[in-house]
XYZ file of C-alpha atoms in Angstrom:
628
model
C -21.210 116.441 38.567
C -22.760 113.762 41.075
C -24.317 112.784 44.310
C -26.372 110.714 46.615
C -29.825 111.414 48.365
C -32.958 110.318 49.074
C -36.522 110.797 47.790
C -38.490 109.979 44.864
C -37.698 111.512 41.661
C -39.571 114.375 40.339
C -42.398 113.849 37.651
C -41.145 114.195 34.186
C -41.489 117.569 33.038
C -41.100 119.242 36.174
C -38.713 122.228 36.305
C -35.803 121.286 38.843
C -36.231 124.391 40.587
C -38.880 127.502 40.844
C -38.123 131.007 39.968
C -38.060 133.054 42.923
C -40.067 136.612 43.859
C -38.401 140.061 43.054
C -35.494 141.555 44.918
C -38.004 143.980 46.627
C -40.158 140.968 47.907
C -37.288 139.076 49.201
C -36.408 139.618 53.068
C -33.164 141.306 53.331
C -29.785 140.048 53.712
C -28.818 138.131 57.003
C -26.433 139.560 58.149
C -26.710 142.783 55.622
C -23.777 142.178 52.900
C -20.861 144.835 53.577
C -22.154 146.160 56.852
C -20.044 145.591 59.887
C -21.261 143.721 62.842
C -22.536 146.357 65.768
C -21.053 146.375 69.275
C -18.526 143.606 70.826
C -17.784 140.539 68.474
C -18.609 138.168 71.259
C -22.207 139.431 72.331
C -25.395 138.609 70.767
C -26.745 138.904 68.225
C -23.466 140.264 66.242
C -21.156 137.763 67.884
C -22.658 134.846 65.782
C -22.782 136.727 62.539
C -18.609 137.347 62.914
C -18.123 133.657 63.372
C -20.425 132.771 60.402
C -18.433 135.033 58.149
C -14.778 133.874 59.539
C -16.114 130.210 59.804
C -13.544 128.200 57.325
C -16.500 125.882 56.507
C -18.293 127.168 54.290
C -21.919 128.371 54.609
C -24.767 130.015 53.499
C -28.205 130.958 54.759
C -31.072 129.910 52.210
C -34.381 131.138 52.232
C -37.685 129.048 51.624
C -37.089 129.430 48.145
C -33.791 127.971 47.730
C -31.856 131.686 47.475
C -28.650 132.710 48.760
C -29.279 135.328 51.670
C -25.610 135.536 52.770
C -22.962 133.074 52.264
C -19.439 133.253 54.188
C -16.070 134.013 52.290
C -15.165 130.202 52.661
C -18.398 129.401 49.881
C -17.353 132.197 47.796
C -13.419 131.140 47.880
C -15.039 127.333 47.126
C -17.120 128.658 44.247
C -14.771 131.536 42.862
C -17.042 134.288 43.780
C -17.191 136.893 46.327
C -19.675 136.233 49.296
C -21.746 139.487 48.464
C -21.555 138.145 44.395
C -23.533 134.908 45.731
C -26.770 136.524 47.339
C -29.937 136.037 45.861
C -28.468 133.351 43.435
C -29.884 129.505 43.333
C -27.999 127.399 46.166
C -29.295 124.303 44.099
C -27.617 125.842 40.774
C -24.601 126.799 42.457
C -24.090 123.422 43.989
C -25.958 120.867 41.796
C -28.434 119.950 44.078
C -30.839 119.654 40.730
C -28.992 116.785 38.810
C -31.339 114.206 39.613
C -34.705 113.761 41.189
C -34.366 112.417 44.499
C -31.945 115.204 45.529
C -33.461 117.996 44.407
C -36.771 116.580 46.212
C -35.085 115.881 49.275
C -33.881 119.601 49.198
C -37.104 120.935 48.649
C -38.791 119.193 51.507
C -36.320 120.530 53.958
C -36.811 124.342 52.630
C -40.386 123.588 53.416
C -39.738 122.458 56.352
C -41.572 118.948 55.739
C -38.308 117.421 56.675
C -35.517 118.242 59.328
C -32.603 117.655 57.518
C -31.205 116.811 54.125
C -27.507 115.323 53.321
C -26.172 114.526 50.366
C -22.386 114.286 48.384
C -21.730 116.063 45.311
C -18.289 116.495 43.137
C -17.569 120.419 42.628
C -14.502 121.908 40.972
C -12.401 124.769 42.536
C -11.808 127.763 40.786
C -8.115 126.348 39.584
C -9.787 123.499 37.911
C -9.180 120.734 41.040
C -11.873 118.392 41.852
C -13.225 118.306 45.513
C -16.027 115.705 46.850
C -18.030 117.843 49.081
C -20.163 116.363 51.544
C -23.752 119.143 51.549
C -25.753 119.709 54.538
C -29.187 121.730 54.925
C -30.549 122.305 58.030
C -33.644 124.275 59.013
C -32.866 127.546 60.870
C -34.703 128.346 64.300
C -37.643 130.848 63.711
C -36.991 134.340 64.931
C -38.277 135.371 68.448
C -41.538 137.574 68.489
C -40.939 141.177 68.081
C -36.945 140.639 66.633
C -35.952 141.836 63.476
C -32.625 140.962 63.898
C -32.779 137.173 63.558
C -32.391 134.786 60.047
C -35.557 135.144 58.878
C -39.005 133.121 59.131
C -37.986 129.901 56.602
C -34.646 130.082 56.133
C -32.335 127.252 56.376
C -28.293 126.750 56.844
C -26.457 125.480 54.119
C -22.829 123.807 54.970
C -20.308 122.621 52.434
C -17.392 119.737 54.059
C -14.486 118.990 51.881
C -14.675 115.056 52.508
C -12.325 114.181 49.676
C -9.222 112.769 51.213
C -12.233 110.743 53.438
C -13.514 109.623 50.415
C -9.714 108.602 48.931
C -9.424 106.533 51.904
C -12.449 104.703 51.455
C -11.864 104.574 48.064
C -8.572 102.850 49.238
C -10.285 100.510 52.044
C -12.496 99.563 49.453
C -10.192 98.262 47.064
C -8.511 96.166 49.390
C -12.224 95.086 50.438
C -12.736 94.022 46.906
C -9.063 92.925 45.820
C -7.430 89.716 46.675
C -3.750 90.154 48.229
C -2.291 87.726 46.521
C -3.159 87.859 43.083
C -4.188 91.568 42.832
C -7.671 90.451 41.078
C -10.630 91.393 41.971
C -12.134 88.805 44.299
C -15.637 87.105 45.199
C -17.377 89.943 46.858
C -16.113 92.553 43.888
C -17.345 89.569 41.443
C -20.826 88.969 42.895
C -21.080 92.683 42.799
C -20.215 92.812 39.202
C -22.497 89.621 38.210
C -25.190 91.022 39.547
C -25.065 94.368 37.916
C -24.823 92.937 34.768
C -27.553 90.819 35.442
C -29.813 93.791 37.127
C -29.308 96.282 34.116
C -31.315 95.824 30.732
C -29.048 95.044 27.888
C -28.784 98.012 25.442
C -31.472 97.717 22.893
C -29.253 97.009 19.693
C -30.655 93.485 18.219
C -27.871 93.924 15.290
C -25.163 93.719 17.819
C -23.551 90.679 18.221
C -24.208 88.825 21.143
C -27.144 91.334 22.099
C -28.031 90.944 25.979
C -25.587 87.340 26.494
C -23.597 86.378 29.398
C -20.785 84.300 29.557
C -18.388 82.900 32.239
C -15.338 80.604 32.305
C -15.192 79.157 35.864
C -11.856 77.135 36.431
C -9.384 75.679 38.814
C -5.914 74.482 38.777
C -5.472 70.581 38.974
C -3.479 69.328 41.490
C -2.356 72.605 43.071
C -2.824 71.320 46.612
C 0.150 69.483 45.844
C 2.185 72.197 45.018
C 1.232 73.772 48.360
C 2.121 70.700 50.419
C 5.279 69.836 48.556
C 6.843 73.186 48.011
C 5.320 75.348 50.650
C 2.512 78.243 50.351
C 5.320 81.016 49.677
C 5.785 79.250 46.297
C 1.782 78.258 45.845
C 1.166 82.072 46.196
C 3.675 82.677 43.423
C 1.900 80.402 41.314
C -1.315 81.751 41.762
C -0.110 85.529 40.959
C 1.726 84.070 37.749
C -1.512 82.169 36.738
C -3.930 85.824 37.582
C -1.406 87.498 34.855
C -1.710 84.596 32.436
C -5.826 85.063 32.646
C -5.542 88.385 32.489
C -3.479 88.472 29.332
C -5.781 86.117 27.595
C -9.315 87.980 28.371
C -7.466 91.112 26.861
C -6.649 89.288 24.164
C -10.096 87.974 23.811
C -12.153 91.531 23.746
C -9.863 93.934 22.840
C -12.600 96.211 21.038
C -14.580 96.032 24.554
C -11.920 97.323 27.100
C -13.405 96.005 30.994
C -15.886 93.413 29.065
C -13.931 90.928 30.733
C -13.448 90.806 34.541
C -10.900 88.282 35.806
C -11.274 87.367 39.173
C -10.031 84.949 42.182
C -13.101 83.742 43.669
C -10.850 81.633 46.450
C -8.387 79.166 46.676
C -6.883 78.273 43.172
C -10.679 78.706 41.981
C -10.725 81.744 39.089
C -13.643 82.921 36.902
C -13.609 84.776 33.574
C -16.903 87.003 33.545
C -17.686 87.799 29.910
C -20.167 90.467 29.335
C -21.752 90.975 26.061
C -20.766 87.845 24.800
C -21.144 86.452 21.382
C -21.971 82.886 21.987
C -21.150 80.173 23.156
C -17.920 80.058 20.691
C -16.615 82.817 21.929
C -16.626 81.383 25.179
C -15.084 78.003 24.283
C -12.290 79.792 22.095
C -11.437 81.682 25.334
C -11.323 78.434 27.443
C -8.574 76.818 24.964
C -6.566 80.318 25.088
C -6.226 79.741 28.986
C -5.799 76.001 28.617
C -2.958 76.445 26.191
C -1.284 79.419 28.244
C -1.764 77.439 31.625
C 0.117 74.616 29.913
C 3.433 76.620 29.416
C 5.669 75.973 32.267
C 6.022 78.537 35.309
C 9.546 79.525 36.448
C 9.558 81.067 39.375
C 12.241 81.596 41.038
C 14.434 78.364 39.760
C 11.208 76.085 40.531
C 10.028 75.283 37.026
C 6.541 74.155 37.365
C 3.960 72.761 34.542
C -0.050 72.934 35.735
C -3.289 72.339 34.073
C -6.795 73.536 34.566
C -10.330 72.244 34.544
C -12.948 74.657 33.150
C -16.554 75.108 33.164
C -18.071 76.937 30.400
C -21.605 78.644 30.587
C -23.219 80.895 28.072
C -26.470 82.378 28.338
C -29.157 85.047 27.867
C -29.310 87.871 30.523
C -33.028 87.595 30.305
C -33.954 85.092 32.922
C -30.311 84.388 34.533
C -29.663 84.970 38.006
C -26.306 84.959 39.621
C -27.250 81.926 42.008
C -28.264 80.092 38.461
C -25.109 80.508 36.563
C -23.228 80.133 39.236
C -24.409 76.709 40.006
C -24.745 75.868 36.117
C -20.867 77.005 35.655
C -20.172 74.716 39.373
C -21.809 71.741 38.019
C -19.672 71.841 34.847
C -16.463 72.644 36.296
C -17.426 69.235 37.937
C -17.858 67.335 34.920
C -14.676 68.558 33.347
C -12.555 67.271 36.413
C -14.955 64.081 36.271
C -13.844 63.944 32.271
C -10.368 63.659 33.106
C -9.217 67.426 33.936
C -7.069 69.431 31.941
C -10.238 70.397 29.687
C -13.022 72.423 29.134
C -16.437 71.397 29.214
C -19.838 73.089 28.047
C -23.028 73.221 29.960
C -25.228 70.670 28.664
C -28.771 70.879 29.745
C -29.772 67.414 29.089
C -26.860 66.105 31.289
C -27.497 68.560 34.205
C -31.209 67.047 34.013
C -29.970 64.020 34.270
C -27.826 65.060 37.358
C -31.012 66.882 38.666
C -33.318 63.521 38.404
C -30.183 61.549 39.610
C -30.203 63.749 42.949
C -34.063 64.025 43.291
C -34.192 60.203 43.122
C -31.275 60.199 45.732
C -32.941 62.746 48.384
C -36.051 60.326 47.914
C -34.820 56.930 48.513
C -35.117 56.490 52.013
C -38.542 58.141 52.737
C -39.549 56.440 49.395
C -39.030 52.738 51.186
C -41.119 54.134 54.395
C -43.723 55.216 51.887
C -44.251 51.826 50.291
C -43.464 53.071 46.806
C -41.551 50.120 46.113
C -43.228 47.042 44.710
C -41.368 43.902 43.388
C -41.808 41.876 40.299
C -40.819 37.919 39.485
C -39.157 36.358 36.392
C -39.484 32.657 36.112
C -35.831 30.452 36.347
C -36.540 27.765 33.901
C -35.021 24.428 33.650
C -33.128 24.412 30.400
C -33.899 20.618 29.805
C -37.212 20.164 30.371
C -38.710 23.921 30.457
C -39.801 23.826 34.292
C -40.100 26.627 36.422
C -37.263 26.183 39.344
C -37.490 28.982 41.021
C -37.966 33.174 40.296
C -35.868 35.885 40.368
C -37.125 38.888 42.505
C -36.579 42.293 41.049
C -37.366 45.477 42.645
C -39.202 48.308 41.050
C -39.693 51.737 42.345
C -43.428 53.650 41.280
C -42.099 57.290 41.631
C -44.555 59.534 41.943
C -43.094 61.863 39.813
C -40.851 59.646 36.970
C -43.329 56.824 37.173
C -42.313 53.128 36.856
C -38.305 53.041 37.493
C -36.367 49.687 36.648
C -33.754 48.740 39.202
C -30.340 50.294 36.895
C -32.269 53.600 37.584
C -31.745 53.680 41.094
C -29.814 50.892 42.590
C -26.823 52.561 41.990
C -27.633 55.817 43.745
C -28.783 53.623 46.630
C -25.481 51.944 47.025
C -23.789 55.411 46.886
C -25.695 56.504 49.979
C -26.134 53.602 51.797
C -29.977 53.333 51.271
C -29.182 49.977 49.940
C -29.003 48.560 53.241
C -32.296 49.540 54.115
C -33.901 48.907 50.694
C -31.968 45.436 50.529
C -33.660 44.287 53.856
C -37.090 45.145 52.417
C -36.659 43.253 49.453
C -35.540 40.294 51.135
C -38.101 40.427 53.825
C -41.169 40.419 51.238
C -39.241 38.188 48.413
C -39.384 35.572 51.301
C -42.744 36.324 52.512
C -44.139 35.920 49.023
C -41.968 32.600 48.711
C -43.673 31.476 51.567
C -47.203 32.509 50.454
C -47.099 30.856 47.357
C -45.782 27.859 49.240
C -48.918 27.315 51.415
C -51.286 28.331 48.897
C -49.994 25.299 46.330
C -49.097 22.498 48.690
C -49.189 19.990 46.239
C -46.836 21.811 43.850
C -42.931 21.570 44.203
C -41.979 24.872 45.659
C -39.939 27.777 44.264
C -36.730 28.836 45.418
C -36.576 32.774 45.431
C -33.335 34.716 44.159
C -32.791 37.807 45.763
C -30.018 40.255 44.466
C -27.826 41.825 47.279
C -25.258 44.387 47.246
C -21.372 44.431 48.756
C -22.657 47.362 50.720
C -25.092 45.336 52.633
C -22.567 42.719 53.622
C -20.136 45.385 54.500
C -22.565 47.949 56.337
C -25.161 45.580 58.101
C -25.210 41.838 60.051
C -26.609 40.334 56.665
C -26.454 37.042 58.300
C -28.183 38.172 61.240
C -30.881 39.833 58.728
C -31.204 36.558 56.880
C -31.392 34.002 59.580
C -34.120 36.289 61.413
C -36.288 36.876 58.194
C -36.179 33.249 57.557
C -37.568 32.410 60.825
C -40.028 35.070 60.695
C -41.514 33.961 57.341
C -40.916 30.180 57.859
C -38.809 29.700 54.367
C -36.879 27.033 54.251
C -33.122 28.188 53.828
C -32.710 25.969 50.796
C -35.302 27.823 48.987
C -33.535 31.042 49.039
C -30.814 32.055 47.165
C -28.963 35.551 47.467
C -27.199 36.914 44.086
C -23.886 38.588 44.547
C -21.939 40.083 41.684
C -18.627 38.809 40.909
C -16.843 42.016 41.175
C -18.023 42.027 44.661
C -17.409 37.957 45.519
C -13.848 38.031 43.438
C -11.370 38.657 46.040
C -13.605 38.809 49.037
C -11.781 38.525 52.476
C -12.569 39.115 56.092
C -16.003 39.806 57.109
C -17.389 39.598 53.626
C -16.177 35.795 53.361
C -17.420 35.071 56.823
C -20.834 36.142 55.974
C -20.716 34.108 52.759
C -19.524 30.951 54.199
C -22.151 31.468 57.508
C -25.246 31.440 54.986
C -23.935 28.771 53.213
C -23.599 26.537 55.855
C -27.093 27.844 57.278
C -28.231 26.390 53.858
C -28.698 29.366 51.815
C -27.545 28.986 47.974
C -25.073 31.548 47.004
C -24.963 32.596 43.170
C -22.449 34.813 41.478
C -24.457 37.247 39.066
C -22.600 38.375 35.691
C -20.385 35.854 35.593
C -17.364 36.261 33.376
C -17.454 40.140 33.226
C -15.649 40.778 36.355
C -12.358 39.649 37.573
C -12.358 35.739 36.518
C -10.135 34.518 39.483
C -10.832 31.271 38.891
C -8.334 29.898 41.106
C -10.294 31.893 43.966
C -13.749 30.433 42.774
C -13.138 26.967 43.860
C -12.218 28.422 47.811
C -15.966 30.251 47.552
C -19.169 28.535 49.215
C -20.654 29.520 46.009
C -23.634 27.072 44.198
C -24.507 29.016 41.013
C -23.016 30.488 38.339
C -25.460 33.210 36.411
C -23.692 33.554 32.986
C -23.553 37.232 32.116
C -26.101 38.212 29.128
C -23.661 39.580 26.907
C -22.650 35.884 26.436
C -25.948 34.783 25.437
C -26.623 37.475 23.215
C -23.546 37.114 21.219
C -25.098 33.553 20.035
C -25.818 35.109 17.107
C -25.209 33.741 13.172
C -23.359 35.395 10.521
C -24.296 35.780 7.182
C -25.338 32.632 5.552
C -26.915 31.641 8.381
C -23.681 30.120 10.018
C -23.317 29.761 13.833
C -20.269 32.026 15.271
C -18.125 29.414 17.172
C -16.183 31.777 19.515
C -19.114 32.519 21.896
C -20.299 29.019 21.971
C -16.390 27.867 22.822
C -16.150 30.467 25.637
C -19.822 29.516 26.864
C -18.709 25.886 26.805
C -15.897 26.042 28.800
C -17.433 27.857 31.744
C -19.681 25.629 32.161
C -17.637 22.359 31.921
C -15.390 24.109 34.496
C -18.392 24.891 36.746
C -19.862 21.574 36.731
C -16.298 19.977 37.421
C -16.399 22.261 40.531
C -20.002 21.341 41.267
C -21.980 24.225 40.482
C -24.848 24.553 38.555
C -25.045 27.411 35.595
C -28.026 29.719 35.164
C -27.935 31.490 31.504
C -29.420 35.284 31.550
C -31.143 37.286 28.972
C -32.272 34.322 26.880
C -34.397 35.839 24.045
C -34.977 33.293 21.481
C -35.521 29.263 20.861
C -32.478 29.303 18.644
C -30.554 30.524 21.944
C -31.806 28.044 24.307
C -31.380 25.154 21.936
C -27.675 25.973 22.048
C -27.380 26.447 25.792
C -29.452 23.030 26.429
C -26.909 21.321 24.042
C -23.793 23.031 26.063
C -25.423 21.989 29.239
C -26.590 25.360 30.942
C -28.783 24.214 33.727
C -31.369 26.751 33.757
C -32.080 29.979 31.850
C -33.955 33.132 32.063
C -35.074 35.763 29.737
C -37.985 37.217 27.550
C -38.508 33.784 25.702
C -39.557 32.203 29.026
C -41.675 35.136 30.353
C -40.543 38.716 31.843
C -40.633 39.870 35.037
C -44.433 40.122 36.256
C -46.510 40.361 39.181
C -46.926 38.011 42.140
C -50.392 37.063 40.484
C -48.893 35.941 37.646
C -46.660 33.419 39.126
C -49.758 31.805 41.532
C -51.500 31.750 38.308
C -48.807 29.972 36.656
C -48.419 27.787 39.785
C -52.097 27.158 40.570
C -52.263 25.834 36.667
C -50.738 22.696 37.519
C -48.238 23.263 35.175
C -44.870 24.734 35.787
C -43.514 24.455 32.245
C -43.398 27.922 30.166
């Protein structure tokens, strides 16, 4: 038998009930068993005695020690005894009120009048073997009036038993409807999380020799392209497909855990998302085998009333110990891993990778902090010299932004620029870099008027062209800093410039007409639309570093002619178009010599200098020797 009630569990070793006094010490039964009521049935005090006996609701009067003083025939019939036979028996034993400590304690509180009412639910058995759910209510009876001996007696309570089996059955059906998906008949999201929480909150069975001791696994999947099925074939076919998928998932789960029935819960979480919860997981291998089985099952065509459909799924697999795992953390990991499976090409399963997740979390942290970091002044700029290949004289410098992150330290552009381009903060950051670099170039010029001024090269993201008025920004910054437009060079990647039309092309033309130089960065790795190149207002091509790094020697110290031929062709083409060429990533004297011989105009790389603080550039200018 089982039930629910309130109150703390009694201390270990405490008997569930107390032995009562001898029969001679007890109060006489009320009403006396077998004694006919005196007077008219509707008169007091015997009218309510007759009502008590004739009531269809099972009832009993219980004394303060928990013994039955009187019971009606309905209670006797329920328990399979005569009403008189129940007298002096323990009501708690008859109705299983000692099954748990909280119920027993609450019941005793009412008996001792320290509580005004007690109610619990118990599963009882009829004498014929049928089970019933009963709601047991215990309330104190009023104390007898002074001088009257025909009342219920002092310290007594009225106990009643109501059959709530029909109500429980209705509640069971309603709960099933509430906890199950109407389309697939699978447990829904609510029941899934209820079961998941129960698993995580229940300490595992302490058997360290058992496989999978204290572990849990989850396959979280959704169908690839299910929306297209709904859109093209209608929701009726879509629902039939979901039901068919649910059936195959249930079969896969049953095949995976035949020795642990019920240990796998298959649920529909919403839309085309499903989950298979594996309790007492045996390890990641079990989960990946299950995911592989699911993919194979779903890849078989579905025949839905003449409609033959083929679908695939993406599955995120998470497996870990129960200890230290929360429902929120497990689902976040599963959702992240499902996203990875889709990003990796769909129709596959992917296992949660803590390192990959840490990188994602770092990326999210950087993304959320980018805009405030600009306002807090966490960015700095270092400058790398651009050197004439023929004479080694510094012609200009490229501004390279750095993020002095309070948590991750000094970050190079490849750690955050792509993130800034995605979330749009590159516009704010790029404007700050442009203003700071122009201001610094002008300061060098004013501090060293006798030396030839250095031009400043600043990278510009394509989003700055689209999402801001770059031409206006450049004009205002040049006017504000006093820098000559001819000393500013803007670098855009080849993929951003090639094919530019409309607003981007107009912006580039306006900047060129203003006197600003336009350079194509990483040239040779993008579209390489040479015909279009002649129509762009470009002044400089910057050869991608991969070409320069390819200037190596094969075995026997013989140079590789292919790389040199390619670079030589690009340099010659640029010169014929009236463009100058800058080689990036120059690291050795041998590379520099070959680039000079080919005809590259300027070079940049570690052979000459790494990116340095503005003070180091100032020292170089101040020495009067701009050669490096």
